[in-house]
Short mmCIF file of N, CA, C and O in Angstrom, two decimals:
data_model
loop_
_atom_site.label_atom_id
_atom_site.label_comp_id
_atom_site.label_asym_id
_atom_site.label_seq_id
_atom_site.Cartn_x
_atom_site.Cartn_y
_atom_site.Cartn_z
N SER A 20 23.53 22.30 -0.31
CA SER A 20 23.09 21.95 -1.44
C SER A 20 23.03 20.64 -2.01
O SER A 20 23.06 20.15 -1.05
N ARG A 21 21.71 20.00 -2.84
CA ARG A 21 21.61 19.31 -3.26
C ARG A 21 22.27 18.00 -3.92
O ARG A 21 23.10 19.09 -4.27
N ARG A 22 22.83 16.79 -3.16
CA ARG A 22 23.45 16.20 -3.76
C ARG A 22 22.62 14.87 -3.77
O ARG A 22 21.99 14.25 -2.24
N PHE A 23 22.91 13.76 -4.57
CA PHE A 23 22.89 12.40 -4.04
C PHE A 23 23.14 11.10 -5.36
O PHE A 23 23.41 12.08 -6.19
N VAL A 24 22.93 10.14 -4.67
CA VAL A 24 23.37 9.02 -5.68
C VAL A 24 22.22 8.19 -5.74
O VAL A 24 21.77 7.43 -4.51
N VAL A 25 21.62 7.78 -6.59
CA VAL A 25 20.54 6.96 -6.70
C VAL A 25 20.94 5.98 -7.46
O VAL A 25 21.68 5.88 -8.75
N THR A 26 20.46 4.29 -7.22
CA THR A 26 20.94 3.52 -8.03
C THR A 26 19.83 2.31 -8.40
O THR A 26 18.34 2.44 -7.35
N SER A 27 19.60 1.79 -9.54
CA SER A 27 18.19 0.97 -9.63
C SER A 27 19.20 -0.31 -10.35
O SER A 27 19.67 -0.49 -11.78
N ASP A 28 18.85 -1.60 -9.74
CA ASP A 28 18.68 -2.80 -10.72
C ASP A 28 17.59 -3.37 -11.11
O ASP A 28 18.30 -4.48 -11.57
N LEU A 29 16.70 -2.81 -11.49
CA LEU A 29 15.82 -2.90 -11.95
C LEU A 29 14.94 -3.94 -11.72
O LEU A 29 14.08 -4.26 -12.48
N GLU A 30 14.82 -4.29 -10.61
CA GLU A 30 14.12 -5.33 -9.75
C GLU A 30 12.97 -4.81 -9.88
O GLU A 30 11.54 -6.24 -9.72
N THR A 31 12.54 -3.55 -8.79
CA THR A 31 11.12 -3.81 -8.12
C THR A 31 10.49 -2.66 -8.88
O THR A 31 11.14 -1.74 -9.14
N LEU A 32 9.31 -2.72 -9.65
CA LEU A 32 8.26 -1.80 -10.03
C LEU A 32 7.41 -1.47 -8.33
O LEU A 32 7.22 -1.67 -7.84
N SER A 33 6.71 0.14 -8.98
CA SER A 33 5.94 0.67 -7.78
C SER A 33 4.63 -0.10 -7.79
O SER A 33 4.53 -1.00 -8.97
N GLU A 34 3.79 0.44 -7.17
CA GLU A 34 2.79 -0.17 -6.93
C GLU A 34 1.98 -0.51 -7.82
O GLU A 34 0.90 -1.65 -8.11
N ASP A 35 1.82 0.73 -8.61
CA ASP A 35 0.99 1.07 -9.90
C ASP A 35 1.76 0.47 -11.24
O ASP A 35 1.07 0.89 -12.30
N LYS A 36 2.67 -0.10 -11.04
CA LYS A 36 3.32 -0.84 -12.33
C LYS A 36 3.81 0.59 -13.04
O LYS A 36 3.83 0.35 -14.46
N GLN A 37 4.09 1.83 -12.83
CA GLN A 37 4.30 2.71 -13.84
C GLN A 37 5.70 3.30 -13.98
O GLN A 37 6.32 3.52 -14.62
N PHE A 38 6.32 3.18 -12.47
CA PHE A 38 7.61 3.36 -12.23
C PHE A 38 8.74 1.87 -11.87
O PHE A 38 8.19 0.86 -11.40
N ILE A 39 10.06 2.40 -12.11
CA ILE A 39 11.15 1.33 -11.40
C ILE A 39 11.57 2.10 -9.92
O ILE A 39 12.02 2.70 -9.79
N LEU A 40 11.31 1.53 -9.24
CA LEU A 40 11.67 1.80 -7.75
C LEU A 40 13.48 1.97 -7.65
O LEU A 40 14.08 0.90 -8.41
N THR A 41 14.18 2.89 -6.59
CA THR A 41 15.53 2.75 -7.01
C THR A 41 15.65 3.10 -5.21
O THR A 41 15.18 2.73 -4.67
N SER A 42 16.96 3.22 -4.97
CA SER A 42 17.66 3.41 -3.53
C SER A 42 16.90 4.62 -2.84
O SER A 42 17.20 4.60 -1.75
N ASP A 43 15.89 5.20 -3.94
CA ASP A 43 16.00 7.00 -3.29
C ASP A 43 14.19 6.64 -3.70
O ASP A 43 13.78 6.90 -4.70
N ALA A 44 13.10 6.50 -2.89
CA ALA A 44 11.95 6.03 -2.86
C ALA A 44 11.35 7.31 -3.87
O ALA A 44 10.24 7.31 -4.44
N THR A 45 11.81 8.59 -3.42
CA THR A 45 11.30 9.95 -4.28
C THR A 45 12.32 10.29 -5.52
O THR A 45 11.38 11.20 -6.22
N LEU A 46 12.79 9.35 -5.69
CA LEU A 46 13.39 9.44 -7.27
C LEU A 46 13.62 7.98 -8.26
O LEU A 46 14.18 7.50 -8.51
N PRO A 47 11.97 7.69 -8.68
CA PRO A 47 11.97 6.67 -9.50
C PRO A 47 12.45 6.57 -10.69
O PRO A 47 12.02 7.71 -11.29
N LEU A 48 12.87 5.46 -11.63
CA LEU A 48 13.07 5.14 -12.68
C LEU A 48 11.71 5.29 -13.94
O LEU A 48 10.84 4.52 -13.20
N ASN A 49 11.18 6.33 -14.69
CA ASN A 49 9.91 5.75 -15.90
C ASN A 49 10.50 4.68 -16.27
O ASN A 49 11.38 3.61 -16.88
N LEU A 50 9.21 3.70 -16.18
CA LEU A 50 9.03 2.06 -16.70
C LEU A 50 8.99 2.08 -18.11
O LEU A 50 7.73 2.96 -18.60
N VAL A 51 10.04 2.60 -19.09
CA VAL A 51 10.23 2.58 -20.45
C VAL A 51 11.03 1.51 -21.00
O VAL A 51 11.98 1.14 -20.46
N GLY A 52 10.48 0.81 -21.73
CA GLY A 52 10.86 -0.55 -22.80
C GLY A 52 10.26 -1.82 -22.03
O GLY A 52 9.23 -1.48 -21.36
N LYS A 53 10.30 -2.36 -22.59
CA LYS A 53 10.16 -4.16 -22.27
C LYS A 53 10.95 -4.69 -21.18
O LYS A 53 11.96 -5.07 -21.33
N ARG A 54 10.60 -4.79 -20.03
CA ARG A 54 11.04 -5.02 -18.57
C ARG A 54 11.05 -6.71 -19.02
O ARG A 54 10.13 -7.02 -19.35
N THR A 55 12.43 -7.10 -18.70
CA THR A 55 12.22 -8.87 -19.05
C THR A 55 12.95 -9.75 -18.28
O THR A 55 14.35 -8.86 -17.98
N SER A 56 13.20 -10.66 -17.96
CA SER A 56 13.95 -11.47 -17.09
C SER A 56 14.77 -12.52 -18.41
O SER A 56 15.63 -13.56 -17.51
N SER A 57 14.47 -12.25 -19.83
CA SER A 57 15.79 -13.35 -20.33
C SER A 57 17.51 -12.92 -20.46
O SER A 57 17.93 -14.08 -20.93
N MET A 58 17.58 -11.75 -19.74
CA MET A 58 18.87 -11.46 -19.75
C MET A 58 19.07 -10.32 -18.82
O MET A 58 18.09 -9.46 -18.52
N ALA A 59 19.87 -10.43 -18.29
CA ALA A 59 20.55 -9.56 -16.56
C ALA A 59 21.55 -9.75 -16.29
O ALA A 59 22.24 -10.68 -16.45
N ARG A 60 22.03 -8.36 -16.31
CA ARG A 60 23.78 -8.12 -15.63
C ARG A 60 23.79 -8.73 -14.37
O ARG A 60 24.48 -9.17 -13.53
N SER A 61 22.12 -8.08 -13.52
CA SER A 61 22.74 -8.36 -11.89
C SER A 61 21.07 -8.63 -11.67
O SER A 61 20.40 -8.23 -12.08
N GLY A 62 20.41 -9.42 -10.55
CA GLY A 62 19.25 -9.58 -10.57
C GLY A 62 18.57 -10.10 -11.43
O GLY A 62 19.05 -11.17 -12.27
N ARG A 63 17.34 -10.70 -11.74
CA ARG A 63 16.65 -11.03 -12.17
C ARG A 63 16.26 -10.43 -13.54
O ARG A 63 15.93 -10.92 -14.88
N TYR A 64 15.90 -8.95 -13.51
CA TYR A 64 15.46 -8.23 -14.77
C TYR A 64 15.98 -7.67 -15.06
O TYR A 64 16.88 -6.78 -14.63
N SER A 65 15.96 -6.50 -16.62
CA SER A 65 16.76 -5.68 -17.37
C SER A 65 15.67 -5.54 -18.28
O SER A 65 14.17 -5.71 -18.24
N MET A 66 15.67 -4.22 -18.97
CA MET A 66 15.58 -3.64 -19.92
C MET A 66 15.33 -3.91 -21.49
O MET A 66 16.60 -3.60 -21.57
N ARG A 67 14.60 -4.31 -22.07
CA ARG A 67 15.08 -4.42 -23.35
C ARG A 67 14.60 -3.41 -24.55
O ARG A 67 13.05 -3.27 -24.09
N LEU A 68 15.38 -2.98 -25.01
CA LEU A 68 15.03 -1.91 -26.21
C LEU A 68 15.23 -2.78 -27.80
O LEU A 68 16.51 -2.96 -27.91
N ASP A 69 14.32 -2.17 -28.63
CA ASP A 69 14.32 -2.56 -30.15
C ASP A 69 13.81 -1.43 -30.77
O ASP A 69 13.48 -0.53 -30.31
N ALA A 70 13.51 -1.85 -32.05
CA ALA A 70 12.79 -0.69 -33.00
C ALA A 70 11.56 -0.46 -32.59
O ALA A 70 11.81 0.55 -33.20
N GLU A 71 10.67 -1.26 -32.15
CA GLU A 71 9.42 -1.13 -31.77
C GLU A 71 9.78 -0.20 -30.48
O GLU A 71 8.85 0.47 -30.45
N GLN A 72 10.68 -0.10 -29.04
CA GLN A 72 10.84 0.36 -28.22
C GLN A 72 11.72 0.91 -27.36
O GLN A 72 12.94 0.10 -27.39
N PRO A 73 12.05 2.22 -28.76
CA PRO A 73 13.77 2.61 -28.72
C PRO A 73 13.82 3.15 -27.18
O PRO A 73 15.37 3.41 -26.89
N PHE A 74 12.99 3.95 -26.35
CA PHE A 74 13.26 4.54 -25.67
C PHE A 74 13.55 3.58 -23.97
O PHE A 74 13.10 2.46 -24.41
N GLY A 75 14.21 4.00 -23.04
CA GLY A 75 14.35 2.83 -22.10
C GLY A 75 14.61 4.02 -20.20
O GLY A 75 13.85 4.99 -20.73
N PRO A 76 14.77 3.46 -19.90
CA PRO A 76 14.88 3.86 -18.33
C PRO A 76 15.26 5.56 -18.45
O PRO A 76 16.71 5.34 -18.74
N GLY A 77 14.85 6.23 -17.53
CA GLY A 77 15.17 7.78 -17.43
C GLY A 77 14.47 8.18 -16.28
O GLY A 77 13.82 7.54 -15.33
N VAL A 78 14.66 9.24 -15.91
CA VAL A 78 14.23 10.18 -14.76
C VAL A 78 14.15 11.64 -15.22
O VAL A 78 15.01 11.93 -15.54
N TYR A 79 13.44 12.10 -14.32
CA TYR A 79 13.14 13.23 -14.07
C TYR A 79 13.51 14.01 -12.79
O TYR A 79 13.39 13.55 -11.84
N ILE A 80 14.56 15.34 -13.18
CA ILE A 80 14.62 15.67 -11.61
C ILE A 80 14.32 17.11 -11.58
O ILE A 80 14.42 18.04 -13.08
N ASP A 81 13.64 17.30 -10.69
CA ASP A 81 12.76 18.96 -10.48
C ASP A 81 13.65 19.96 -10.12
O ASP A 81 14.61 19.28 -9.52
N ALA A 82 13.62 21.14 -10.12
CA ALA A 82 14.19 22.80 -9.91
C ALA A 82 15.15 22.12 -9.94
O ALA A 82 16.00 22.70 -8.99
N PRO A 83 15.82 21.98 -11.12
CA PRO A 83 17.58 21.82 -11.20
C PRO A 83 18.18 23.31 -11.54
O PRO A 83 17.63 24.10 -11.77
N ARG A 84 19.13 23.56 -11.14
CA ARG A 84 19.65 25.12 -10.89
C ARG A 84 20.60 24.85 -11.88
O ARG A 84 21.61 24.05 -11.95
N PRO A 85 21.03 25.89 -12.55
CA PRO A 85 22.46 25.99 -13.22
C PRO A 85 23.91 26.00 -12.16
O PRO A 85 24.17 25.89 -11.33
N GLY A 86 24.49 25.05 -13.17
CA GLY A 86 25.66 24.66 -12.53
C GLY A 86 25.73 23.14 -11.93
O GLY A 86 26.34 22.61 -11.42
N ASP A 87 24.78 22.54 -10.94
CA ASP A 87 24.49 21.26 -11.31
C ASP A 87 24.59 20.27 -12.08
O ASP A 87 24.73 20.70 -13.55
N ARG A 88 25.39 19.39 -11.79
CA ARG A 88 26.25 18.65 -12.52
C ARG A 88 25.50 17.31 -12.21
O ARG A 88 25.35 16.52 -10.97
N ILE A 89 24.87 16.81 -13.35
CA ILE A 89 23.95 15.88 -13.57
C ILE A 89 24.69 14.11 -14.06
O ILE A 89 25.33 14.65 -15.45
N GLN A 90 25.04 13.14 -13.56
CA GLN A 90 25.72 12.21 -14.53
C GLN A 90 24.40 10.60 -14.27
O GLN A 90 24.18 10.10 -13.26
N PHE A 91 24.41 9.98 -15.83
CA PHE A 91 23.73 8.91 -15.79
C PHE A 91 24.45 7.85 -16.21
O PHE A 91 25.13 7.89 -17.38
N SER A 92 24.37 6.45 -15.31
CA SER A 92 25.52 5.49 -16.14
C SER A 92 24.42 4.25 -15.94
O SER A 92 23.43 4.32 -15.39
N LEU A 93 24.55 3.58 -16.84
CA LEU A 93 24.20 2.10 -16.80
C LEU A 93 25.27 1.39 -17.35
O LEU A 93 26.16 1.77 -18.02
N TRP A 94 24.88 -0.16 -17.96
CA TRP A 94 25.33 -1.06 -18.44
C TRP A 94 24.34 -1.86 -19.33
O TRP A 94 22.97 -1.97 -19.56
N LYS A 95 25.25 -2.50 -20.75
CA LYS A 95 24.49 -2.27 -21.44
C LYS A 95 24.73 -3.40 -22.53
O LYS A 95 26.28 -3.91 -22.29
N TYR A 96 24.07 -4.43 -23.61
CA TYR A 96 24.21 -5.54 -23.87
C TYR A 96 23.94 -5.68 -24.89
O TYR A 96 22.70 -6.01 -25.16
N PRO A 97 24.21 -6.32 -26.01
CA PRO A 97 25.87 -6.38 -26.18
C PRO A 97 26.42 -5.14 -26.69
O PRO A 97 25.94 -4.39 -26.74
N PRO A 98 27.91 -4.96 -26.33
CA PRO A 98 28.60 -3.99 -26.54
C PRO A 98 28.76 -3.33 -28.06
O PRO A 98 28.48 -1.91 -28.48
N ALA A 99 28.26 -4.00 -28.64
CA ALA A 99 28.01 -3.71 -30.23
C ALA A 99 27.24 -2.27 -30.86
O ALA A 99 27.41 -2.23 -31.49
N GLN A 100 26.37 -2.83 -29.66
CA GLN A 100 24.88 -1.67 -30.30
C GLN A 100 25.02 -0.49 -29.48
O GLN A 100 25.63 -0.30 -28.37
N GLN A 101 24.81 0.33 -30.13
CA GLN A 101 24.92 1.42 -29.48
C GLN A 101 24.15 2.19 -29.08
O GLN A 101 22.60 1.63 -29.19
N LEU A 102 23.84 3.34 -27.77
CA LEU A 102 22.84 3.52 -27.13
C LEU A 102 23.39 4.72 -26.59
O LEU A 102 24.54 5.10 -26.46
N GLY A 103 22.34 6.32 -26.70
CA GLY A 103 22.45 6.86 -26.29
C GLY A 103 21.88 7.45 -24.99
O GLY A 103 20.68 7.00 -24.60
N ILE A 104 22.34 8.49 -24.09
CA ILE A 104 21.95 9.07 -22.89
C ILE A 104 21.31 10.41 -23.33
O ILE A 104 22.64 11.12 -23.48
N VAL A 105 20.10 10.95 -23.47
CA VAL A 105 19.54 12.07 -23.48
C VAL A 105 19.23 12.97 -22.32
O VAL A 105 18.62 12.19 -21.26
N ILE A 106 19.78 14.26 -22.32
CA ILE A 106 18.99 15.35 -21.25
C ILE A 106 18.23 16.10 -22.07
O ILE A 106 18.89 16.58 -22.90
N GLU A 107 17.59 16.61 -21.64
CA GLU A 107 16.40 17.57 -22.13
C GLU A 107 15.93 18.46 -21.07
O GLU A 107 15.09 17.97 -20.10
N SER A 108 15.59 19.72 -21.29
CA SER A 108 14.81 20.69 -20.33
C SER A 108 13.36 20.04 -21.10
O SER A 108 12.95 19.31 -22.07
N ALA A 109 12.60 20.57 -20.20
CA ALA A 109 11.03 20.54 -20.71
C ALA A 109 10.74 20.73 -22.24
O ALA A 109 9.82 20.23 -23.06
N ASP A 110 11.20 21.83 -22.10
CA ASP A 110 11.20 22.47 -23.77
C ASP A 110 12.49 21.70 -24.52
O ASP A 110 13.64 23.05 -24.24
N GLN A 111 12.51 21.22 -25.23
CA GLN A 111 13.87 20.96 -26.17
C GLN A 111 14.22 21.74 -26.73
O GLN A 111 16.17 21.93 -26.95
N LYS A 112 13.99 22.89 -27.17
CA LYS A 112 14.55 24.15 -27.83
C LYS A 112 15.71 24.55 -26.48
O LYS A 112 16.57 25.50 -27.21
N LEU A 113 15.13 24.82 -25.39
CA LEU A 113 16.45 25.18 -24.50
C LEU A 113 17.13 24.66 -24.37
O LEU A 113 18.71 24.94 -24.22
N TYR A 114 17.11 23.26 -24.20
CA TYR A 114 18.42 22.65 -23.85
C TYR A 114 18.36 20.66 -24.49
O TYR A 114 17.60 20.61 -24.15
N TYR A 115 19.35 20.59 -25.52
CA TYR A 115 19.06 19.41 -25.47
C TYR A 115 20.37 18.52 -25.96
O TYR A 115 21.15 19.34 -26.60
N ASP A 116 20.92 17.71 -25.43
CA ASP A 116 22.17 17.04 -25.57
C ASP A 116 22.56 15.52 -25.16
O ASP A 116 21.15 14.60 -24.62
N LEU A 117 23.03 14.54 -26.25
CA LEU A 117 23.09 13.40 -26.34
C LEU A 117 24.81 12.84 -26.05
O LEU A 117 25.53 13.00 -27.03
N GLN A 118 24.59 11.72 -24.94
CA GLN A 118 26.09 11.43 -24.99
C GLN A 118 25.94 10.02 -25.17
O GLN A 118 25.04 9.01 -24.51
N ASN A 119 27.56 9.24 -25.18
CA ASN A 119 27.64 7.57 -24.54
C ASN A 119 28.76 7.54 -24.48
O ASN A 119 29.51 7.16 -25.44
N LYS A 120 29.33 7.69 -23.27
CA LYS A 120 31.12 7.94 -23.41
C LYS A 120 31.29 6.32 -22.76
O LYS A 120 30.54 6.26 -21.56
N TYR A 121 32.11 5.48 -23.46
CA TYR A 121 32.72 4.10 -22.77
C TYR A 121 33.22 4.15 -21.33
O TYR A 121 33.83 4.91 -21.38
N LEU A 122 32.79 3.00 -20.13
CA LEU A 122 33.59 3.29 -19.14
C LEU A 122 34.37 1.81 -19.17
O LEU A 122 35.11 2.15 -18.85
N ALA A 123 33.72 1.01 -19.42
CA ALA A 123 34.41 -0.05 -18.78
C ALA A 123 33.67 -1.44 -19.27
O ALA A 123 32.33 -1.41 -20.01
N THR A 124 34.23 -2.40 -19.61
CA THR A 124 33.49 -3.98 -20.08
C THR A 124 33.73 -4.81 -19.06
O THR A 124 35.18 -4.97 -18.07
N ASP A 125 32.66 -5.64 -18.24
CA ASP A 125 32.69 -6.23 -17.34
C ASP A 125 33.07 -7.57 -17.77
O ASP A 125 33.24 -7.83 -18.86
N SER A 126 33.66 -8.84 -17.05
CA SER A 126 33.87 -10.35 -17.76
C SER A 126 32.77 -10.77 -18.28
O SER A 126 33.07 -11.77 -19.50
N ALA A 127 31.53 -10.42 -17.99
CA ALA A 127 30.56 -11.15 -19.24
C ALA A 127 30.51 -10.26 -20.20
O ALA A 127 28.96 -10.58 -20.86
N GLY A 128 30.59 -9.61 -20.31
CA GLY A 128 30.30 -8.74 -22.02
C GLY A 128 29.94 -7.60 -21.68
O GLY A 128 29.11 -6.91 -22.94
N TRP A 129 28.85 -7.37 -20.68
CA TRP A 129 28.38 -5.79 -20.59
C TRP A 129 29.08 -4.57 -20.40
O TRP A 129 30.24 -4.51 -19.89
N GLU A 130 28.77 -3.67 -21.08
CA GLU A 130 29.47 -2.38 -21.58
C GLU A 130 28.80 -1.36 -20.37
O GLU A 130 27.90 -0.91 -20.77
N LYS A 131 29.70 -0.87 -19.56
CA LYS A 131 29.18 0.20 -18.77
C LYS A 131 29.41 2.11 -19.88
O LYS A 131 30.74 1.97 -20.10
N ILE A 132 28.40 2.56 -20.01
CA ILE A 132 28.62 3.61 -20.69
C ILE A 132 27.76 5.31 -19.61
O ILE A 132 27.09 4.63 -18.45
N SER A 133 28.16 6.02 -19.65
CA SER A 133 27.85 7.50 -19.24
C SER A 133 27.74 8.69 -19.89
O SER A 133 27.95 8.69 -20.90
N ALA A 134 27.03 9.58 -19.21
CA ALA A 134 27.06 10.79 -19.73
C ALA A 134 26.87 12.08 -18.60
O ALA A 134 26.06 11.64 -17.54
N ALA A 135 27.67 12.72 -18.60
CA ALA A 135 27.27 13.82 -17.79
C ALA A 135 26.89 15.30 -18.05
O ALA A 135 27.50 15.84 -19.37
N PHE A 136 26.26 16.22 -17.59
CA PHE A 136 25.81 17.07 -17.95
C PHE A 136 26.18 18.02 -17.06
O PHE A 136 25.71 17.70 -15.95
N THR A 137 26.04 19.49 -17.17
CA THR A 137 26.13 20.83 -16.38
C THR A 137 24.80 21.33 -16.92
O THR A 137 24.98 21.84 -18.11
N VAL A 138 24.40 21.42 -15.71
CA VAL A 138 23.11 22.09 -15.95
C VAL A 138 23.19 23.64 -16.50
O VAL A 138 23.92 24.39 -15.79
N PRO A 139 22.56 24.36 -17.72
CA PRO A 139 23.53 25.64 -17.79
C PRO A 139 22.46 26.34 -17.30
O PRO A 139 21.15 26.42 -16.59
N GLU A 140 22.81 28.24 -17.65
CA GLU A 140 22.04 28.96 -16.94
C GLU A 140 20.84 29.19 -18.33
O GLU A 140 20.94 29.27 -19.70
N PHE A 141 19.42 28.97 -18.02
CA PHE A 141 18.01 29.18 -19.06
C PHE A 141 17.29 29.26 -17.92
O PHE A 141 17.23 29.15 -17.06
N ASP A 142 16.15 29.98 -18.26
CA ASP A 142 14.78 30.42 -18.09
C ASP A 142 13.82 29.58 -18.39
O ASP A 142 13.89 28.40 -19.52
N GLY A 143 13.03 29.10 -17.27
CA GLY A 143 11.57 28.12 -17.79
C GLY A 143 12.05 27.00 -17.66
O GLY A 143 10.94 26.11 -17.83
N ALA A 144 13.06 26.11 -16.97
CA ALA A 144 13.32 24.85 -17.01
C ALA A 144 12.52 24.33 -15.42
O ALA A 144 13.28 24.42 -14.60
N ASP A 145 11.88 24.19 -15.26
CA ASP A 145 11.21 23.59 -14.06
C ASP A 145 11.77 22.01 -13.79
O ASP A 145 11.54 21.30 -12.42
N ARG A 146 11.88 21.13 -14.71
CA ARG A 146 12.42 19.58 -14.48
C ARG A 146 13.71 19.63 -16.18
O ARG A 146 13.39 20.42 -16.96
N VAL A 147 14.26 18.61 -15.78
CA VAL A 147 15.55 17.96 -16.56
C VAL A 147 14.79 16.62 -17.13
O VAL A 147 14.54 16.21 -15.82
N HIS A 148 14.63 15.75 -18.05
CA HIS A 148 14.63 14.49 -18.20
C HIS A 148 16.06 13.93 -18.78
O HIS A 148 16.44 14.24 -19.68
N VAL A 149 16.32 13.08 -18.34
CA VAL A 149 17.30 11.80 -18.96
C VAL A 149 16.59 10.76 -18.72
O VAL A 149 15.97 10.21 -18.15
N TYR A 150 16.90 9.71 -19.81
CA TYR A 150 16.90 8.81 -20.70
C TYR A 150 17.71 8.12 -21.74
O TYR A 150 18.62 8.38 -22.01
N THR A 151 17.69 7.52 -22.07
CA THR A 151 18.06 6.06 -22.61
C THR A 151 17.67 6.03 -23.62
O THR A 151 16.12 5.68 -23.78
N TRP A 152 18.52 5.82 -25.11
CA TRP A 152 17.25 6.48 -26.67
C TRP A 152 18.47 4.90 -27.45
O TRP A 152 19.45 5.41 -27.36
N HIS A 153 17.91 4.37 -27.76
CA HIS A 153 18.13 3.66 -28.98
C HIS A 153 18.10 3.10 -30.40
O HIS A 153 17.03 2.67 -30.34
N HIS A 154 18.66 3.97 -31.18
CA HIS A 154 18.43 4.44 -32.41
C HIS A 154 18.52 3.33 -33.33
O HIS A 154 18.75 3.72 -34.57
N GLN A 155 19.18 2.19 -33.37
CA GLN A 155 20.07 1.54 -34.47
C GLN A 155 18.56 0.18 -34.62
O GLN A 155 18.55 -0.44 -35.58
N GLY A 156 18.01 -0.05 -33.63
CA GLY A 156 16.54 -1.11 -33.63
C GLY A 156 16.97 -2.38 -33.63
O GLY A 156 16.02 -2.91 -33.23
N ARG A 157 18.09 -3.16 -33.86
CA ARG A 157 18.68 -4.35 -33.01
C ARG A 157 18.64 -4.47 -31.76
O ARG A 157 17.83 -3.54 -31.06
N VAL A 158 18.44 -5.64 -31.01
CA VAL A 158 18.03 -5.56 -29.60
C VAL A 158 18.97 -5.27 -28.78
O VAL A 158 20.39 -5.58 -29.12
N VAL A 159 18.91 -4.24 -27.44
CA VAL A 159 19.87 -4.28 -26.30
C VAL A 159 19.30 -4.23 -25.41
O VAL A 159 17.75 -4.15 -25.01
N TRP A 160 19.85 -4.75 -24.19
CA TRP A 160 19.52 -4.69 -22.85
C TRP A 160 20.42 -3.68 -21.85
O TRP A 160 21.51 -3.54 -21.90
N VAL A 161 19.82 -3.49 -20.99
CA VAL A 161 20.47 -2.25 -20.28
C VAL A 161 19.75 -2.50 -18.44
O VAL A 161 18.85 -3.13 -18.35
N ASP A 162 20.76 -2.71 -17.78
CA ASP A 162 20.52 -2.77 -16.38
C ASP A 162 21.55 -1.67 -15.52
O ASP A 162 22.32 -1.25 -16.14
N ASP A 163 21.43 -1.83 -14.33
CA ASP A 163 22.36 -1.25 -12.92
C ASP A 163 22.45 0.32 -13.27
O ASP A 163 23.59 0.79 -13.89
N VAL A 164 21.39 0.75 -13.14
CA VAL A 164 21.56 2.04 -13.50
C VAL A 164 21.98 3.18 -12.32
O VAL A 164 21.41 3.06 -11.28
N GLU A 165 22.60 4.54 -12.77
CA GLU A 165 22.86 5.10 -11.42
C GLU A 165 23.01 6.78 -11.75
O GLU A 165 23.38 7.27 -13.59
N VAL A 166 22.04 7.01 -10.95
CA VAL A 166 21.68 8.89 -11.16
C VAL A 166 22.74 9.74 -10.16
O VAL A 166 22.71 9.12 -9.01
N VAL A 167 23.57 10.50 -10.35
CA VAL A 167 24.25 11.10 -9.12
C VAL A 167 23.85 13.05 -9.78
O VAL A 167 24.18 12.84 -11.07
N LEU A 168 23.33 13.18 -8.72
CA LEU A 168 23.65 14.95 -8.94
C LEU A 168 24.54 15.65 -8.03
O LEU A 168 24.41 15.15 -6.66
N GLU A 169 25.55 16.42 -8.38
CA GLU A 169 26.52 17.35 -7.45
C GLU A 169 26.54 18.67 -7.83
O GLU A 169 26.15 19.07 -8.97
#
């Protein structure tokens, strides 16, 4: 059975500048949001989300199987800003969920949140999309993403 753990500190872009590279070259993150060096939890870069750009890094997972468990986690700053993690099937009517479970706060005030989903039985889903969504409008930074499939 497929199982993977993929991490990204948002430091390295693909050659075409369309994706953020991860620890697995076959599973890059979508480059969505404003990549910035003004704030970072690790390395030099993070993604800045705001009212103009409310969506952040995400990943497409091809051929999910019913029962697959997908966990997506990241660090965000400041802690007061809400951020959701969305998972949806290609056809949102089949499957759509939004979560933001608090996990921890580090000494610099960055907050770790996660979402965990079990792929349901549904027809016609050749891929799922997991991504971040900041719907409050104020600035929030995102860094250090981890995707687990088991």
